[in-house]
Amino acid sequence: MLFSVTIPHTQVWTWPTLGEPAVLPSWLFRALLWPFWRAGGLTGLFAWRWLTTFAAFALAWLTARRMWAKGLSPLAVLVIAALVYRQRSQVRPETLAAVLLTLTLWLLERRRQVAAGTPDASWALVAVAWVWANAHISYLLLFVLLGIHLLDALAAARRGQPRAHGSAGLLWIGFACAAVSFLNPFGWRALWQPFEFFLHWRDTAIFQGIGELRRLGWSGNETNGLFTMLIAWPLLVLWRARRAGLDLAEALTCAAFTAYALPSQRFVSVYALVAAPYLARDLDAWVATRRWPRWSAAPAARAGLAAIACVALALPEWFRPDSPMRPGVGVDLTRYPAAACDFMAAHDIRGHGFNQVRSGGYLLWRFWPDRGRLPFISIHPEDSPPEIRSLYAAVFTDPARWPDLDGRYPFDYALLDRRQYGSDRLYDHLDADTTWALVFADDAALLYVRRDGALAATAGRLAYRVVPGGRQGLAALRAAWASDTALATRARAELERQVTESPACSGSLSLLADLAIAGGRPADARPLLERALSIEPATPQAHQRLGLIAMFEQDAPRAIREFERERRVAGPSAALEV
């Protein structure tokens, strides 16, 4: 976009739709992000995350202060909210939307609190609405908050307690916000996308398969405080209502944004940001009604207690062993097909490829502007036509649909995520299909090429003859090599090749260890498993196998240590208790 000095109105990101009309609802976010990337690369992107996160939570803090939260206890609420928010703090349009959301809330709460005769600063929402409509499809949240505060203003007037700025002003602000939202390069089509998602897209298989769009669950939220917020906020709303009367704006906001968050993991960050200032105010009021020891009245003691509480609340999340986030600046490339793309470049593998949604962004970044390696589908499946979305979702659970997809969009290669989830059967289908050849495999990706056509020579030269990529094929290989030494020898050679072609090779090392154990060479398996663990500490059953090797070597203390490590990684197991 920046190179062409224009906002694209046609598809340039996927090969099946190349040149077709496109809607880019987040064009402004991309334009604002580009200087950060150009100035600092990856560090620049992290600077964007830091700045937007700081701005969003500074505004949440100011909103709480505007609502008379004057103590230090609100800091603990902000810590919990930040732990919940960080799930969605990747460099995405939501980071800019987070700032706009908290700015909207601050302007509206400021409007509720100001004295008569004060200028109505909430007209700034018109500018916020324009930026939001050009930056992210969540722009509707501004109108939700506007509607809530309009109802609150009407209710206050009926009670004989009119606000300094009445409901009529909010109504006109709402009309102005709606009007300026249409001032975007794509007009009504960009504004229609959230409605399209709610009415049509959300129930389709491709969207239901996206993890972050699934219903909110306990997994992944055990230690971040989300469920504490979900329980505490309505309880504090009721407590405040009994003590000082119902705050209608808060009650409606709590109801609306809780209902918004529960159906989808994606929306918990929005919930955390909106809940934070209200929870902070209510907790501060609740704390003020409690009786505390005399020594805690000193400012230093209060600050110390608040600091201890903030750290204590964060510790469980920081030390979660399965957390994908770690302190520092960087990207964990083991989650991306980095080595597979290097392999594609080294062997000139190009053409019309098949990929999964989650790898579309990396392919674009790695090979741009090479149109010979554009993704089949991007990280925005809504940009692909319904036919592609339907067939794409079907082929993983029903490989019989693969010929339909391959026939409609003939593929030269297929790049698949190595993580084969649940009922995914496409991997094993491609292993069994003589049309395709596996040429690369590591912990992150599998690369298949067509045996005929432009990549026939590549397939003939690089195809794996023995080691498959799919789960079923690997299980069958393990069962067969114990009684077939020739097969075991060929498998060992191919697995050793995988180890040389990618640093992300813990799976291949684990299979080599299985080969060594099956061949009666447990001592050879130990360094292979230790190396696998150095690459992927959660290598399945690695510590268990090391424990069995230690038992074979009559080293009981080491065996117990390995079994205990396996239990910490994988949880209790009957096999470990024997």
mmCIF file of C-alpha atoms in Angstrom, residues 18-200:
data_model
loop_
_atom_site.group_PDB
_atom_site.id
_atom_site.type_symbol
_atom_site.label_atom_id
_atom_site.label_comp_id
_atom_site.label_asym_id
_atom_site.label_seq_id
_atom_site.Cartn_x
_atom_site.Cartn_y
_atom_site.Cartn_z
ATOM 1 C CA LEU A 18 -5.910 -11.933 -7.800
ATOM 2 C CA GLY A 19 -7.278 -8.752 -9.349
ATOM 3 C CA GLU A 20 -10.816 -9.163 -8.029
ATOM 4 C CA PRO A 21 -12.498 -6.346 -6.030
ATOM 5 C CA ALA A 22 -11.438 -6.199 -2.390
ATOM 6 C CA VAL A 23 -12.498 -4.344 0.748
ATOM 7 C CA LEU A 24 -9.765 -3.241 3.149
ATOM 8 C CA PRO A 25 -11.526 -2.063 6.329
ATOM 9 C CA SER A 26 -8.255 -1.716 8.264
ATOM 10 C CA TRP A 27 -6.318 0.347 5.716
ATOM 11 C CA LEU A 28 -5.687 3.178 8.196
ATOM 12 C CA PHE A 29 -4.177 0.813 10.754
ATOM 13 C CA ARG A 30 -1.732 -0.440 8.121
ATOM 14 C CA ALA A 31 -0.802 3.091 7.128
ATOM 15 C CA LEU A 32 -0.125 4.056 10.749
ATOM 16 C CA LEU A 33 1.842 0.882 11.455
ATOM 17 C CA TRP A 34 4.138 1.153 8.439
ATOM 18 C CA PRO A 35 6.422 3.914 9.859
ATOM 19 C CA PHE A 36 7.057 1.775 12.948
ATOM 20 C CA TRP A 37 8.110 -1.190 10.807
ATOM 21 C CA ARG A 38 10.206 0.955 8.507
ATOM 22 C CA ALA A 39 11.999 2.677 11.381
ATOM 23 C CA GLY A 40 12.618 -0.284 13.649
ATOM 24 C CA GLY A 41 11.604 -3.539 12.009
ATOM 25 C CA LEU A 42 10.493 -6.046 14.622
ATOM 26 C CA THR A 43 11.447 -3.689 17.454
ATOM 27 C CA GLY A 44 9.288 -1.039 15.812
ATOM 28 C CA LEU A 45 6.318 -3.405 15.816
ATOM 29 C CA PHE A 46 6.865 -4.103 19.499
ATOM 30 C CA ALA A 47 7.055 -0.349 20.094
ATOM 31 C CA TRP A 48 3.605 -0.094 18.501
ATOM 32 C CA ARG A 49 2.331 -2.764 20.911
ATOM 33 C CA TRP A 50 3.846 -0.994 23.892
ATOM 34 C CA LEU A 51 2.517 2.437 22.921
ATOM 35 C CA THR A 52 -1.012 1.304 22.107
ATOM 36 C CA THR A 53 -1.218 -0.844 25.242
ATOM 37 C CA PHE A 54 0.050 2.018 27.388
ATOM 38 C CA ALA A 55 -2.404 4.436 25.762
ATOM 39 C CA ALA A 56 -5.364 2.082 26.203
ATOM 40 C CA PHE A 57 -4.675 1.403 29.872
ATOM 41 C CA ALA A 58 -3.752 5.009 30.619
ATOM 42 C CA LEU A 59 -7.168 6.001 29.290
ATOM 43 C CA ALA A 60 -8.811 3.250 31.361
ATOM 44 C CA TRP A 61 -7.007 4.594 34.439
ATOM 45 C CA LEU A 62 -8.057 8.175 33.642
ATOM 46 C CA THR A 63 -11.645 7.020 33.196
ATOM 47 C CA ALA A 64 -11.599 5.356 36.607
ATOM 48 C CA ARG A 65 -10.123 8.519 38.124
ATOM 49 C CA ARG A 66 -12.802 10.607 36.414
ATOM 50 C CA MET A 67 -15.360 8.372 38.189
ATOM 51 C CA TRP A 68 -13.655 9.165 41.537
ATOM 52 C CA ALA A 69 -11.460 6.096 41.957
ATOM 53 C CA LYS A 70 -8.735 7.830 43.934
ATOM 54 C CA GLY A 71 -6.988 5.000 45.764
ATOM 55 C CA LEU A 72 -4.324 2.494 44.748
ATOM 56 C CA SER A 73 -6.494 -0.625 44.665
ATOM 57 C CA PRO A 74 -7.588 0.114 41.053
ATOM 58 C CA LEU A 75 -4.040 -0.731 40.000
ATOM 59 C CA ALA A 76 -4.733 -4.374 40.847
ATOM 60 C CA VAL A 77 -7.753 -4.306 38.532
ATOM 61 C CA LEU A 78 -5.641 -2.868 35.723
ATOM 62 C CA VAL A 79 -3.089 -5.652 36.201
ATOM 63 C CA ILE A 80 -5.764 -8.332 35.811
ATOM 64 C CA ALA A 81 -7.242 -6.527 32.810
ATOM 65 C CA ALA A 82 -3.796 -6.310 31.215
ATOM 66 C CA LEU A 83 -3.218 -10.048 31.690
ATOM 67 C CA VAL A 84 -6.523 -10.759 29.946
ATOM 68 C CA TYR A 85 -5.892 -8.169 27.242
ATOM 69 C CA ARG A 86 -2.477 -9.494 26.272
ATOM 70 C CA GLN A 87 -4.071 -12.492 24.551
ATOM 71 C CA ARG A 88 -5.081 -10.053 21.803
ATOM 72 C CA SER A 89 -2.127 -7.671 21.964
ATOM 73 C CA GLN A 90 -0.508 -8.950 18.784
ATOM 74 C CA VAL A 91 0.206 -6.334 16.131
ATOM 75 C CA ARG A 92 -3.290 -6.324 14.697
ATOM 76 C CA PRO A 93 -5.922 -3.640 14.049
ATOM 77 C CA GLU A 94 -7.437 -4.469 17.445
ATOM 78 C CA THR A 95 -4.532 -2.668 19.120
ATOM 79 C CA LEU A 96 -5.594 0.634 17.567
ATOM 80 C CA ALA A 97 -9.251 -0.198 18.224
ATOM 81 C CA ALA A 98 -8.349 -0.713 21.905
ATOM 82 C CA VAL A 99 -7.146 2.882 22.162
ATOM 83 C CA LEU A 100 -10.252 4.155 20.376
ATOM 84 C CA LEU A 101 -12.491 2.079 22.658
ATOM 85 C CA THR A 102 -11.000 3.404 25.885
ATOM 86 C CA LEU A 103 -10.925 6.943 24.461
ATOM 87 C CA THR A 104 -14.645 6.624 23.697
ATOM 88 C CA LEU A 105 -15.347 5.443 27.227
ATOM 89 C CA TRP A 106 -13.288 8.268 28.723
ATOM 90 C CA LEU A 107 -15.109 10.919 26.670
ATOM 91 C CA LEU A 108 -18.527 9.527 27.571
ATOM 92 C CA GLU A 109 -17.770 9.183 31.281
ATOM 93 C CA ARG A 110 -16.245 12.659 31.308
ATOM 94 C CA ARG A 111 -19.491 13.926 29.804
ATOM 95 C CA ARG A 112 -21.443 12.319 32.663
ATOM 96 C CA GLN A 113 -19.271 13.913 35.329
ATOM 97 C CA VAL A 114 -18.684 17.502 34.152
ATOM 98 C CA ALA A 115 -20.390 20.484 35.722
ATOM 99 C CA ALA A 116 -22.932 22.651 33.941
ATOM 100 C CA GLY A 117 -21.402 25.235 31.637
ATOM 101 C CA THR A 118 -18.441 23.045 30.699
ATOM 102 C CA PRO A 119 -17.943 22.637 26.924
ATOM 103 C CA ASP A 120 -19.128 19.273 25.600
ATOM 104 C CA ALA A 121 -15.856 17.551 24.675
ATOM 105 C CA SER A 122 -17.718 14.431 23.602
ATOM 106 C CA TRP A 123 -18.088 15.928 20.122
ATOM 107 C CA ALA A 124 -14.551 14.578 19.707
ATOM 108 C CA LEU A 125 -16.292 11.216 19.274
ATOM 109 C CA VAL A 126 -17.027 12.233 15.698
ATOM 110 C CA ALA A 127 -13.294 12.174 14.940
ATOM 111 C CA VAL A 128 -12.945 8.910 16.857
ATOM 112 C CA ALA A 129 -15.747 7.394 14.773
ATOM 113 C CA TRP A 130 -14.030 8.339 11.509
ATOM 114 C CA VAL A 131 -10.689 6.854 12.578
ATOM 115 C CA TRP A 132 -12.359 3.714 13.902
ATOM 116 C CA ALA A 133 -14.435 3.095 10.769
ATOM 117 C CA ASN A 134 -11.235 3.275 8.721
ATOM 118 C CA ALA A 135 -9.171 1.155 11.099
ATOM 119 C CA HIS A 136 -11.238 -1.841 12.239
ATOM 120 C CA ILE A 137 -14.631 -3.448 11.834
ATOM 121 C CA SER A 138 -15.304 -3.165 15.583
ATOM 122 C CA TYR A 139 -16.353 0.466 15.000
ATOM 123 C CA LEU A 140 -19.887 -0.563 16.054
ATOM 124 C CA LEU A 141 -18.764 -0.647 19.683
ATOM 125 C CA LEU A 142 -18.685 3.151 19.677
ATOM 126 C CA PHE A 143 -22.387 3.193 18.819
ATOM 127 C CA VAL A 144 -23.125 0.585 21.488
ATOM 128 C CA LEU A 145 -21.519 2.787 24.145
ATOM 129 C CA LEU A 146 -23.233 5.868 22.734
ATOM 130 C CA GLY A 147 -26.592 4.120 22.963
ATOM 131 C CA ILE A 148 -25.954 3.049 26.551
ATOM 132 C CA HIS A 149 -25.060 6.579 27.621
ATOM 133 C CA LEU A 150 -28.033 7.985 25.743
ATOM 134 C CA LEU A 151 -30.330 5.691 27.746
ATOM 135 C CA ASP A 152 -28.543 6.707 30.940
ATOM 136 C CA ALA A 153 -29.030 10.405 30.134
ATOM 137 C CA LEU A 154 -32.726 9.867 29.392
ATOM 138 C CA ALA A 155 -33.185 7.942 32.642
ATOM 139 C CA ALA A 156 -31.411 10.666 34.623
ATOM 140 C CA ALA A 157 -33.677 13.316 33.112
ATOM 141 C CA ARG A 158 -36.772 11.291 34.029
ATOM 142 C CA ARG A 159 -35.528 11.044 37.609
ATOM 143 C CA GLY A 160 -35.190 14.815 37.728
ATOM 144 C CA GLN A 161 -31.376 14.628 37.753
ATOM 145 C CA PRO A 162 -30.465 15.839 34.266
ATOM 146 C CA ARG A 163 -26.839 15.752 33.172
ATOM 147 C CA ALA A 164 -24.944 18.929 32.365
ATOM 148 C CA HIS A 165 -25.134 17.845 28.727
ATOM 149 C CA GLY A 166 -28.446 16.189 27.978
ATOM 150 C CA SER A 167 -29.548 13.355 25.756
ATOM 151 C CA ALA A 168 -30.233 15.535 22.712
ATOM 152 C CA GLY A 169 -26.543 16.290 22.328
ATOM 153 C CA LEU A 170 -25.682 12.601 22.367
ATOM 154 C CA LEU A 171 -28.291 11.933 19.719
ATOM 155 C CA TRP A 172 -26.774 14.517 17.397
ATOM 156 C CA ILE A 173 -23.290 13.194 18.124
ATOM 157 C CA GLY A 174 -24.514 9.730 17.157
ATOM 158 C CA PHE A 175 -25.902 10.999 13.850
ATOM 159 C CA ALA A 176 -22.632 12.795 13.115
ATOM 160 C CA CYS A 177 -20.590 9.686 13.972
ATOM 161 C CA ALA A 178 -22.727 7.576 11.654
ATOM 162 C CA ALA A 179 -22.346 10.077 8.831
ATOM 163 C CA VAL A 180 -18.551 10.368 9.026
ATOM 164 C CA SER A 181 -18.185 6.583 9.178
ATOM 165 C CA PHE A 182 -19.183 6.477 5.516
ATOM 166 C CA LEU A 183 -16.171 8.649 4.695
ATOM 167 C CA ASN A 184 -13.892 5.729 3.952
ATOM 168 C CA PRO A 185 -12.414 4.451 0.676
ATOM 169 C CA PHE A 186 -14.835 1.516 0.523
ATOM 170 C CA GLY A 187 -18.058 3.205 1.609
ATOM 171 C CA TRP A 188 -20.881 1.076 2.941
ATOM 172 C CA ARG A 189 -19.114 -2.193 2.029
ATOM 173 C CA ALA A 190 -16.514 -1.682 4.770
ATOM 174 C CA LEU A 191 -19.217 -0.820 7.309
ATOM 175 C CA TRP A 192 -21.269 -3.866 6.364
ATOM 176 C CA GLN A 193 -18.588 -6.418 7.282
ATOM 177 C CA PRO A 194 -19.462 -6.832 11.002
ATOM 178 C CA PHE A 195 -23.097 -7.398 10.037
ATOM 179 C CA GLU A 196 -21.995 -9.890 7.389
ATOM 180 C CA PHE A 197 -20.021 -11.784 10.010
ATOM 181 C CA PHE A 198 -22.929 -11.889 12.450
ATOM 182 C CA LEU A 199 -25.576 -12.797 9.880
ATOM 183 C CA HIS A 200 -23.690 -15.197 7.637
#
